[in-house]
Amino acid sequence: MGTLIDSGIKPYRHYGAYLKEKYAGQRVFKVIVDGNFTCPNRDGSKGYGGCAYCNVDSFTPDSARKLPTIREQVEEGINRARNSYAAEKFIIYFQPNTNTYAPAHLLKQMYDEALSIDTENVVGLSVGTRPDCIDFEKVALLESYTDRYDVDLEMGMESIYDETLNRINRGCSHGELEKALNLVQNSPLEISVHTIFGFPWETKEMMLRYADEINRFPQIKFTKLHHLHIVEGSIMGVQYKREPFHVFSLEEYTDFLCEFIPLLRPDIVIQRLFGLADQELLIAPIWGKGKSAIQSYIDKELERRGAIQGSKYQA
Ligand code: SF4
């Protein structure tokens, strides 16, 4: 007998299903664009070295980065998604680094350029950033696109504890996230927060409290959940090789998600349940499975254990 999951129903609000419903079953793909940004904890304005878990591959000095133009990236990304995945609609996703870390007039030029291509089929703009690189002017700029596009603003929360944020050289406090969330309180922007679970000094109880913190902001519509992975070229990669510390096994992370997801507000759409680094870069944890096998394992365990999103949420 098949399971609910076999029939496409998951025990949590899944982004794929959300997109399918929203765009009437059309195949929607995110096209990643690199706007050649950096981050304030890399360029010296708030620090150097970047976040301790982040791969320094992306730390290449700007002068040394030779990127195709935004137009070329969007055109190529759309063609690839169309040819390889029969994609029909597209969300332009400014993903690498901090995509609001520039004056608003320059951001406008970049976003305008990206959105000027295939206007019939581009339905959304998605911008990944840090809470300390959001201000009123940038919010207003992003909101100016919402009459034509779905616009989501993805902010790294990573941990709710300032001690952790300091230890990972984040250069940004949890209070700065709260401030940014307050700026978009009644905004038409769709807000997503990104979290990392598994910093070795955080206990399970500490991590479960992330759910309460996400739940208390009704403006948060999406979340991306990640387990900590240790990659080559990161500060934590060096620390781990010198002195290995505990990272989640797939079974442990799944156990954790089975407790976390029931605590999460039922209306929040989960864009991702885990992260997956390039195999060549990944130091730990090595789970020995591909993306769909991991997804399927977690989904089946959630269902088997009756871990339904929101079932333990208390308003
Ligand atoms: S994690 Fe994000 S904010 Fe931190 S250094 Fe990497 S790209 Fe920059």
CSV table of C-alpha atoms and ligand atoms in Angstrom, one decimal:
chain,number,residue,atom,x,y,z
A,1,MET,CA,0.0,0.0,0.0
A,2,GLY,CA,1.3,3.5,-0.9
A,3,THR,CA,1.9,6.2,1.7
A,4,LEU,CA,0.6,9.8,1.7
A,5,ILE,CA,4.1,10.8,0.5
A,6,ASP,CA,3.9,8.5,-2.5
A,7,SER,CA,0.8,10.4,-3.5
A,8,GLY,CA,2.7,13.7,-3.2
A,9,ILE,CA,1.3,14.8,0.2
A,10,LYS,CA,3.9,15.7,2.8
A,11,PRO,CA,3.4,16.2,6.5
A,12,TYR,CA,4.6,19.8,6.1
A,13,ARG,CA,4.0,22.7,3.8
A,14,HIS,CA,6.3,22.0,1.0
A,15,TYR,CA,7.6,24.7,-1.4
A,16,GLY,CA,7.2,22.6,-4.5
A,17,ALA,CA,3.6,22.0,-3.8
A,18,TYR,CA,3.1,25.7,-2.9
A,19,LEU,CA,4.6,26.7,-6.3
A,20,LYS,CA,2.5,24.2,-8.1
A,21,GLU,CA,-0.7,25.5,-6.6
A,22,LYS,CA,0.2,29.1,-7.0
A,23,TYR,CA,1.2,28.8,-10.7
A,24,ALA,CA,-1.6,26.4,-11.6
A,25,GLY,CA,0.6,23.4,-12.1
A,26,GLN,CA,3.2,25.1,-14.4
A,27,ARG,CA,6.8,24.2,-13.9
A,28,VAL,CA,8.5,27.0,-12.1
A,29,PHE,CA,12.3,27.2,-11.7
A,30,LYS,CA,14.6,29.5,-9.9
A,31,VAL,CA,17.3,31.0,-12.1
A,32,ILE,CA,20.4,31.9,-10.0
A,33,VAL,CA,22.1,35.2,-10.7
A,34,ASP,CA,25.4,36.3,-9.3
A,35,GLY,CA,25.4,40.1,-9.0
A,36,ASN,CA,29.1,40.1,-8.0
A,37,PHE,CA,28.4,41.2,-4.4
A,38,THR,CA,30.5,40.7,-1.3
A,39,CYS,CA,29.6,40.7,2.4
A,40,PRO,CA,30.3,43.2,5.2
A,41,ASN,CA,32.0,40.6,7.3
A,42,ARG,CA,34.3,39.9,4.4
A,43,ASP,CA,35.3,43.2,3.0
A,44,GLY,CA,36.3,44.7,6.3
A,45,SER,CA,33.4,47.0,7.0
A,46,LYS,CA,32.3,44.6,9.7
A,47,GLY,CA,35.1,42.1,9.7
A,48,TYR,CA,37.1,39.8,7.5
A,49,GLY,CA,37.0,36.1,6.7
A,50,GLY,CA,33.2,35.8,6.3
A,51,CYS,CA,30.9,33.5,8.3
A,52,ALA,CA,32.9,30.6,9.7
A,53,TYR,CA,30.9,27.9,7.9
A,54,CYS,CA,31.0,29.7,4.5
A,55,ASN,CA,33.2,28.5,1.7
A,56,VAL,CA,36.0,30.9,0.8
A,57,ASP,CA,35.6,30.0,-2.9
A,58,SER,CA,33.2,32.8,-3.0
A,59,PHE,CA,35.7,35.0,-1.3
A,60,THR,CA,37.6,35.7,-4.5
A,61,PRO,CA,38.4,39.3,-4.7
A,62,ASP,CA,35.9,41.2,-6.8
A,63,SER,CA,38.6,42.3,-9.3
A,64,ALA,CA,39.4,38.6,-9.9
A,65,ARG,CA,35.9,37.5,-10.5
A,66,LYS,CA,35.0,37.4,-14.1
A,67,LEU,CA,31.3,36.9,-14.4
A,68,PRO,CA,29.0,36.9,-17.4
A,69,THR,CA,26.7,39.9,-17.4
A,70,ILE,CA,23.4,39.7,-15.6
A,71,ARG,CA,21.6,39.5,-18.9
A,72,GLU,CA,23.8,36.6,-20.1
A,73,GLN,CA,23.3,34.7,-16.8
A,74,VAL,CA,19.5,35.1,-16.9
A,75,GLU,CA,19.3,34.1,-20.6
A,76,GLU,CA,21.5,31.1,-20.1
A,77,GLY,CA,19.7,30.0,-16.9
A,78,ILE,CA,16.3,30.3,-18.5
A,79,ASN,CA,17.4,28.3,-21.5
A,80,ARG,CA,19.0,25.6,-19.4
A,81,ALA,CA,16.0,25.2,-17.2
A,82,ARG,CA,13.7,25.2,-20.2
A,83,ASN,CA,15.8,22.6,-22.1
A,84,SER,CA,16.7,20.3,-19.2
A,85,TYR,CA,13.6,20.5,-17.0
A,86,ALA,CA,10.9,21.7,-19.3
A,87,ALA,CA,10.5,24.8,-17.1
A,88,GLU,CA,7.7,27.2,-18.0
A,89,LYS,CA,8.0,30.0,-15.5
A,90,PHE,CA,11.0,31.5,-13.8
A,91,ILE,CA,12.0,33.2,-10.6
A,92,ILE,CA,15.1,35.3,-10.8
A,93,TYR,CA,17.2,34.5,-7.8
A,94,PHE,CA,20.0,36.7,-6.7
A,95,GLN,CA,21.7,34.2,-4.4
A,96,PRO,CA,25.4,34.3,-3.9
A,97,ASN,CA,26.7,36.6,-1.1
A,98,THR,CA,24.7,39.6,0.1
A,99,ASN,CA,22.4,40.8,-2.7
A,100,THR,CA,21.4,44.1,-1.2
A,101,TYR,CA,24.9,45.1,-0.3
A,102,ALA,CA,25.1,48.1,-2.6
A,103,PRO,CA,23.4,51.5,-2.9
A,104,ALA,CA,19.8,51.2,-3.9
A,105,HIS,CA,20.2,52.9,-7.3
A,106,LEU,CA,22.8,50.3,-8.3
A,107,LEU,CA,20.6,47.5,-7.0
A,108,LYS,CA,17.8,48.9,-9.1
A,109,GLN,CA,19.9,48.7,-12.3
A,110,MET,CA,20.7,45.1,-11.6
A,111,TYR,CA,17.2,43.9,-10.7
A,112,ASP,CA,15.8,45.9,-13.7
A,113,GLU,CA,18.3,44.3,-16.0
A,114,ALA,CA,17.5,40.8,-14.8
A,115,LEU,CA,13.7,41.4,-15.0
A,116,SER,CA,13.9,42.8,-18.5
A,117,ILE,CA,14.4,39.3,-20.0
A,118,ASP,CA,11.6,37.0,-21.0
A,119,THR,CA,9.1,39.2,-19.3
A,120,GLU,CA,6.2,36.9,-20.3
A,121,ASN,CA,7.5,34.1,-18.3
A,122,VAL,CA,9.5,35.6,-15.4
A,123,VAL,CA,7.1,35.6,-12.5
A,124,GLY,CA,9.2,36.4,-9.5
A,125,LEU,CA,12.3,38.0,-8.0
A,126,SER,CA,14.0,36.4,-5.0
A,127,VAL,CA,16.8,38.2,-3.2
A,128,GLY,CA,19.1,36.6,-0.6
A,129,THR,CA,20.7,38.9,1.9
A,130,ARG,CA,21.7,39.6,5.5
A,131,PRO,CA,19.4,41.5,7.9
A,132,ASP,CA,22.0,44.2,8.5
A,133,CYS,CA,22.0,45.0,4.8
A,134,ILE,CA,18.3,45.9,4.6
A,135,ASP,CA,17.0,49.4,5.2
A,136,PHE,CA,13.9,51.4,4.4
A,137,GLU,CA,15.1,52.4,0.9
A,138,LYS,CA,16.0,48.9,-0.1
A,139,VAL,CA,12.7,47.6,1.1
A,140,ALA,CA,10.9,50.3,-0.9
A,141,LEU,CA,12.9,49.4,-4.0
A,142,LEU,CA,11.9,45.7,-3.7
A,143,GLU,CA,8.3,46.6,-3.0
A,144,SER,CA,8.2,48.6,-6.2
A,145,TYR,CA,8.4,45.3,-8.1
A,146,THR,CA,5.5,43.6,-6.3
A,147,ASP,CA,2.8,45.0,-8.7
A,148,ARG,CA,4.3,42.8,-11.4
A,149,TYR,CA,6.2,40.0,-9.6
A,150,ASP,CA,6.1,37.9,-6.5
A,151,VAL,CA,9.1,39.2,-4.6
A,152,ASP,CA,10.7,37.3,-1.8
A,153,LEU,CA,13.4,38.6,0.5
A,154,GLU,CA,15.4,35.8,2.1
A,155,MET,CA,17.4,36.7,5.2
A,156,GLY,CA,19.9,34.7,7.0
A,157,MET,CA,18.9,34.1,10.6
A,158,GLU,CA,21.3,31.2,11.0
A,159,SER,CA,21.0,31.1,14.9
A,160,ILE,CA,18.8,32.9,17.3
A,161,TYR,CA,21.7,33.2,19.8
A,162,ASP,CA,24.1,36.1,19.7
A,163,GLU,CA,26.8,34.0,21.3
A,164,THR,CA,26.6,31.7,18.3
A,165,LEU,CA,26.5,34.6,15.8
A,166,ASN,CA,29.7,35.9,17.4
A,167,ARG,CA,31.4,32.6,17.4
A,168,ILE,CA,30.8,32.1,13.7
A,169,ASN,CA,32.0,35.6,12.8
A,170,ARG,CA,28.6,36.6,11.5
A,171,GLY,CA,29.0,40.3,12.2
A,172,CYS,CA,25.3,40.6,12.6
A,173,SER,CA,23.2,40.1,15.8
A,174,HIS,CA,19.8,38.5,16.2
A,175,GLY,CA,18.5,42.0,17.2
A,176,GLU,CA,19.4,43.2,13.6
A,177,LEU,CA,17.2,40.4,12.2
A,178,GLU,CA,14.3,41.5,14.5
A,179,LYS,CA,14.9,45.1,13.3
A,180,ALA,CA,14.8,44.0,9.6
A,181,LEU,CA,11.7,41.9,10.2
A,182,ASN,CA,10.0,44.9,11.8
A,183,LEU,CA,10.8,47.0,8.7
A,184,VAL,CA,8.8,44.5,6.5
A,185,GLN,CA,6.0,44.0,9.0
A,186,ASN,CA,3.2,45.0,6.7
A,187,SER,CA,5.0,44.7,3.5
A,188,PRO,CA,3.9,42.9,0.3
A,189,LEU,CA,7.3,41.2,0.2
A,190,GLU,CA,7.3,37.5,1.0
A,191,ILE,CA,9.8,37.0,3.7
A,192,SER,CA,12.0,33.9,4.1
A,193,VAL,CA,14.5,33.1,6.9
A,194,HIS,CA,17.3,30.7,6.7
A,195,THR,CA,18.5,28.7,9.7
A,196,ILE,CA,21.4,26.4,10.5
A,197,PHE,CA,21.1,23.6,13.0
A,198,GLY,CA,23.9,21.7,14.5
A,199,PHE,CA,26.5,24.2,15.8
A,200,PRO,CA,28.3,21.9,18.2
A,201,TRP,CA,27.8,24.1,21.3
A,202,GLU,CA,24.0,24.4,20.8
A,203,THR,CA,21.9,21.8,22.6
A,204,LYS,CA,18.7,20.2,21.1
A,205,GLU,CA,16.6,22.3,23.4
A,206,MET,CA,18.3,25.5,22.2
A,207,MET,CA,17.7,24.6,18.6
A,208,LEU,CA,14.0,23.7,19.2
A,209,ARG,CA,13.6,27.3,20.4
A,210,TYR,CA,14.3,28.6,16.9
A,211,ALA,CA,10.7,27.5,16.1
A,212,ASP,CA,9.2,29.9,18.7
A,213,GLU,CA,11.3,32.7,17.4
A,214,ILE,CA,10.2,32.1,13.7
A,215,ASN,CA,6.6,31.6,14.8
A,216,ARG,CA,6.4,35.0,16.5
A,217,PHE,CA,6.8,36.9,13.3
A,218,PRO,CA,3.7,36.6,11.1
A,219,GLN,CA,5.6,38.3,8.3
A,220,ILE,CA,7.7,35.2,7.9
A,221,LYS,CA,6.2,33.2,5.1
A,222,PHE,CA,9.0,30.8,4.1
A,223,THR,CA,11.8,29.1,5.8
A,224,LYS,CA,14.9,27.2,4.7
A,225,LEU,CA,16.2,24.7,7.2
A,226,HIS,CA,19.8,23.5,7.0
A,227,HIS,CA,22.0,21.2,8.9
A,228,LEU,CA,25.5,22.5,9.6
A,229,HIS,CA,27.9,21.1,7.0
A,230,ILE,CA,31.6,21.6,7.1
A,231,VAL,CA,33.2,22.5,3.8
A,232,GLU,CA,36.7,23.0,2.4
A,233,GLY,CA,37.8,26.5,2.3
A,234,SER,CA,35.8,27.6,5.4
A,235,ILE,CA,37.1,28.6,8.8
A,236,MET,CA,35.1,25.7,10.4
A,237,GLY,CA,36.7,23.4,7.8
A,238,VAL,CA,40.1,24.2,9.2
A,239,GLN,CA,38.9,23.9,12.8
A,240,TYR,CA,37.2,20.6,12.1
A,241,LYS,CA,40.3,19.1,10.4
A,242,ARG,CA,42.4,20.1,13.3
A,243,GLU,CA,40.0,18.9,16.0
A,244,PRO,CA,36.9,17.1,14.7
A,245,PHE,CA,33.6,17.9,16.5
A,246,HIS,CA,30.2,16.3,16.4
A,247,VAL,CA,28.0,17.0,13.3
A,248,PHE,CA,24.5,15.5,12.7
A,249,SER,CA,24.2,12.1,11.2
A,250,LEU,CA,21.3,11.8,8.8
A,251,GLU,CA,19.4,9.8,11.5
A,252,GLU,CA,20.1,12.3,14.2
A,253,TYR,CA,19.1,15.3,12.0
A,254,THR,CA,15.9,13.5,11.0
A,255,ASP,CA,15.1,12.8,14.7
A,256,PHE,CA,15.6,16.5,15.3
A,257,LEU,CA,13.3,17.5,12.4
A,258,CYS,CA,10.7,15.1,13.7
A,259,GLU,CA,10.6,17.3,16.9
A,260,PHE,CA,11.1,20.6,15.2
A,261,ILE,CA,8.5,20.5,12.4
A,262,PRO,CA,5.5,19.9,14.7
A,263,LEU,CA,6.5,23.1,16.6
A,264,LEU,CA,6.5,25.3,13.5
A,265,ARG,CA,3.6,27.5,12.6
A,266,PRO,CA,1.4,25.5,10.1
A,267,ASP,CA,1.2,28.3,7.5
A,268,ILE,CA,4.9,28.6,7.0
A,269,VAL,CA,6.1,27.1,3.7
A,270,ILE,CA,9.3,25.1,4.1
A,271,GLN,CA,11.5,25.8,1.1
A,272,ARG,CA,14.2,23.4,2.2
A,273,LEU,CA,14.8,20.8,4.9
A,274,PHE,CA,18.5,20.3,4.5
A,275,GLY,CA,21.5,21.7,2.7
A,276,LEU,CA,23.7,19.8,0.3
A,277,ALA,CA,27.2,21.0,-0.4
A,278,ASP,CA,29.2,20.0,-3.5
A,279,GLN,CA,30.7,16.6,-2.9
A,280,GLU,CA,34.2,17.9,-3.8
A,281,LEU,CA,33.9,20.5,-1.0
A,282,LEU,CA,32.1,18.6,1.7
A,283,ILE,CA,34.2,17.5,4.6
A,284,ALA,CA,31.4,16.4,7.0
A,285,PRO,CA,28.8,15.1,7.5
A,286,ILE,CA,29.0,12.5,4.7
A,287,TRP,CA,25.6,10.9,4.6
A,288,GLY,CA,26.4,8.7,1.5
A,289,LYS,CA,23.1,9.5,-0.2
A,290,GLY,CA,22.0,11.8,-3.0
A,291,LYS,CA,19.6,14.6,-2.6
A,292,SER,CA,16.4,12.7,-3.5
A,293,ALA,CA,17.3,9.7,-1.3
A,294,ILE,CA,17.9,12.1,1.7
A,295,GLN,CA,14.6,13.9,1.0
A,296,SER,CA,12.7,10.7,0.7
A,297,TYR,CA,14.3,9.3,3.9
A,298,ILE,CA,13.4,12.4,5.9
A,299,ASP,CA,9.9,12.6,4.4
A,300,LYS,CA,9.1,9.0,5.1
A,301,GLU,CA,10.4,9.3,8.7
A,302,LEU,CA,8.3,12.4,9.3
A,303,GLU,CA,5.2,10.6,8.1
A,304,ARG,CA,6.0,7.3,9.9
A,305,ARG,CA,6.3,9.2,13.2
A,306,GLY,CA,3.3,11.4,12.6
A,307,ALA,CA,5.5,14.5,12.8
A,308,ILE,CA,3.0,17.0,11.2
A,309,GLN,CA,3.9,20.6,10.9
A,310,GLY,CA,2.1,22.7,13.4
A,311,SER,CA,0.7,19.8,15.4
A,312,LYS,CA,2.5,21.0,18.6
A,313,TYR,CA,2.3,24.7,17.7
A,314,GLN,CA,0.7,26.9,20.3
A,315,ALA,CA,-0.4,30.4,19.2
B,1,SF4,S1,27.3,33.0,4.7
B,1,SF4,FE1,26.5,34.7,3.5
B,1,SF4,S2,26.9,36.5,4.7
B,1,SF4,FE2,28.2,34.9,5.6
B,1,SF4,S3,30.2,35.2,4.4
B,1,SF4,FE3,29.0,33.6,3.3
B,1,SF4,S4,27.9,34.7,1.8
B,1,SF4,FE4,28.6,36.3,3.3
